[in-house]
GROMACS .gro file of C-alpha atoms in nm:
model
  131
    1MET     CA    1   8.444   1.933   4.389
    2THR     CA    2   8.212   1.962   4.665
    3ARG     CA    3   8.340   2.045   5.007
    4GLU     CA    4   8.078   1.952   5.320
    5VAL     CA    5   8.117   1.990   5.705
    6ILE     CA    6   8.057   1.636   5.872
    7ILE     CA    7   7.903   1.684   6.230
    8PRO     CA    8   7.761   1.339   6.379
    9PRO     CA    9   7.445   1.331   6.572
   10THR     CA   10   7.591   1.363   6.919
   11GLY     CA   11   7.750   1.707   6.777
   12LEU     CA   12   8.065   1.587   6.884
   13LEU     CA   13   8.320   1.890   6.857
   14SER     CA   14   8.038   2.169   6.698
   15HIS     CA   15   8.116   2.381   6.954
   16ARG     CA   16   8.518   2.394   6.865
   17PRO     CA   17   8.696   2.627   6.620
   18TYR     CA   18   8.750   2.352   6.366
   19SER     CA   19   8.519   2.084   6.208
   20PRO     CA   20   8.490   1.730   6.310
   21ALA     CA   21   8.569   1.640   5.952
   22ILE     CA   22   8.564   1.787   5.593
   23LYS     CA   23   8.433   1.555   5.296
   24ILE     CA   24   8.561   1.648   4.973
   25ASP     CA   25   8.376   1.424   4.707
   26SER     CA   26   8.487   1.057   4.831
   27LEU     CA   27   8.754   1.186   5.023
   28LEU     CA   28   8.693   1.236   5.440
   29PHE     CA   29   8.957   1.452   5.631
   30VAL     CA   30   8.853   1.359   6.018
   31SER     CA   31   9.028   1.568   6.286
   32GLY     CA   32   9.247   1.444   6.576
   33HIS     CA   33   9.013   1.264   6.809
   34THR     CA   34   9.123   1.146   7.185
   35GLY     CA   35   8.956   0.933   7.453
   36SER     CA   36   8.674   1.164   7.579
   37ASP     CA   37   8.342   1.094   7.557
   38PRO     CA   38   8.178   1.276   7.331
   39VAL     CA   39   7.890   1.420   7.565
   40THR     CA   40   8.049   1.428   7.915
   41ARG     CA   41   8.413   1.513   7.796
   42VAL     CA   42   8.488   1.222   8.076
   43PHE     CA   43   8.810   1.024   7.966
   44SER     CA   44   8.974   0.712   8.155
   45GLY     CA   45   9.356   0.723   8.263
   46ASP     CA   46   9.388   0.413   8.089
   47VAL     CA   47   9.546   0.422   7.725
   48THR     CA   48   9.328   0.105   7.604
   49GLU     CA   49   9.016   0.272   7.736
   50GLN     CA   50   9.110   0.623   7.553
   51THR     CA   51   9.229   0.422   7.225
   52GLU     CA   52   8.886   0.257   7.202
   53GLN     CA   53   8.702   0.565   7.282
   54ALA     CA   54   8.887   0.773   7.032
   55PHE     CA   55   8.793   0.511   6.765
   56ARG     CA   56   8.446   0.504   6.857
   57ASN     CA   57   8.420   0.903   6.836
   58ILE     CA   58   8.598   0.840   6.480
   59GLU     CA   59   8.359   0.590   6.396
   60SER     CA   60   8.063   0.811   6.462
   61VAL     CA   61   8.197   1.102   6.229
   62ILE     CA   62   8.268   0.824   5.929
   63GLU     CA   63   7.927   0.711   5.975
   64ALA     CA   64   7.779   1.046   5.948
   65ALA     CA   65   7.979   1.085   5.641
   66GLY     CA   66   7.826   0.764   5.502
   67GLY     CA   67   8.097   0.583   5.520
   68VAL     CA   68   8.280   0.276   5.750
   69MET     CA   69   8.575   0.218   5.950
   70ALA     CA   70   8.715  -0.007   5.653
   71ASP     CA   71   8.737   0.313   5.427
   72ILE     CA   72   9.010   0.441   5.657
   73ALA     CA   73   9.303   0.490   5.433
   74LYS     CA   74   9.567   0.621   5.656
   75ALA     CA   75   9.591   0.708   6.053
   76THR     CA   76   9.799   0.917   6.238
   77VAL     CA   77   9.810   0.815   6.613
   78PHE     CA   78   9.973   1.082   6.855
   79MET     CA   79  10.077   0.950   7.192
   80THR     CA   80  10.212   1.121   7.511
   81ASP     CA   81  10.431   0.799   7.605
   82MET     CA   82  10.505   0.568   7.359
   83GLU     CA   83  10.747   0.371   7.574
   84ALA     CA   84  10.466   0.277   7.807
   85ASP     CA   85  10.155   0.249   7.590
   86PHE     CA   86  10.254   0.180   7.210
   87GLN     CA   87  10.183  -0.195   7.285
   88ALA     CA   88   9.846  -0.144   7.435
   89MET     CA   89   9.740   0.132   7.164
   90ASN     CA   90   9.852  -0.143   6.915
   91VAL     CA   91   9.604  -0.436   7.047
   92VAL     CA   92   9.341  -0.201   7.040
   93PHE     CA   93   9.445  -0.085   6.644
   94ARG     CA   94   9.429  -0.464   6.543
   95ARG     CA   95   9.122  -0.527   6.698
   96VAL     CA   96   8.987  -0.220   6.505
   97PHE     CA   97   9.149  -0.351   6.168
   98PRO     CA   98   9.162  -0.704   6.197
   99GLU     CA   99   9.225  -0.717   5.823
  100LYS     CA  100   9.389  -0.480   5.536
  101PRO     CA  101   9.496  -0.211   5.809
  102PRO     CA  102   9.539   0.137   5.715
  103ALA     CA  103   9.859   0.285   5.629
  104ARG     CA  104  10.001   0.455   6.024
  105SER     CA  105  10.205   0.672   6.173
  106THR     CA  106  10.248   0.697   6.527
  107VAL     CA  107  10.429   1.004   6.681
  108GLY     CA  108  10.561   1.094   7.035
  109VAL     CA  109  10.430   1.402   7.184
  110ALA     CA  110  10.485   1.595   7.487
  111HIS     CA  111  10.128   1.722   7.560
  112LEU     CA  112   9.769   1.657   7.428
  113ALA     CA  113   9.511   1.897   7.433
  114ARG     CA  114   9.398   1.818   7.803
  115PRO     CA  115   9.634   1.675   8.077
  116GLY     CA  116   9.570   1.330   8.102
  117LEU     CA  117   9.504   1.235   7.768
  118LYS     CA  118   9.740   0.968   7.628
  119VAL     CA  119   9.630   0.981   7.262
  120GLU     CA  120   9.476   1.125   6.965
  121ILE     CA  121   9.408   1.015   6.651
  122GLU     CA  122   9.319   1.138   6.333
  123VAL     CA  123   9.230   0.995   5.991
  124VAL     CA  124   9.155   1.005   5.610
  125ALA     CA  125   8.923   0.779   5.446
  126VAL     CA  126   8.789   0.742   5.101
  127LEU     CA  127   8.426   0.658   5.147
  128GLY     CA  128   8.293   0.345   4.956
  129SER     CA  129   8.646   0.208   4.938
  130SER     CA  130   8.601  -0.086   5.131
  131ARG     CA  131   8.298  -0.224   4.923
   0.00000   0.00000   0.00000
């Protein structure tokens, strides 16, 4: 069994006290990602844009590990306002995973790491499973 820290070319999260992802053999455990741009740390107030950016951030980590988004087996979505934002998040989720979506849990939370963040997504992928 091999354990490897995965850091995408952007250096996304490399300054944090945790790894963007940990790869153990073909399993990839991706830390939670928000809708913040990895370079500027700026994010939109809109849940649609935040969800899209979170998935772009996740995709950069998965690709750095040699995988693709279709390798995602499980997603956990954390949202600060399920009532107002759940449907908009679902629209993006369906667009990212048009066929064979991963298993998913969605959890309402009071706050995320920074004020104004509406969504955070973490995933587990099995690299090569979509081929």
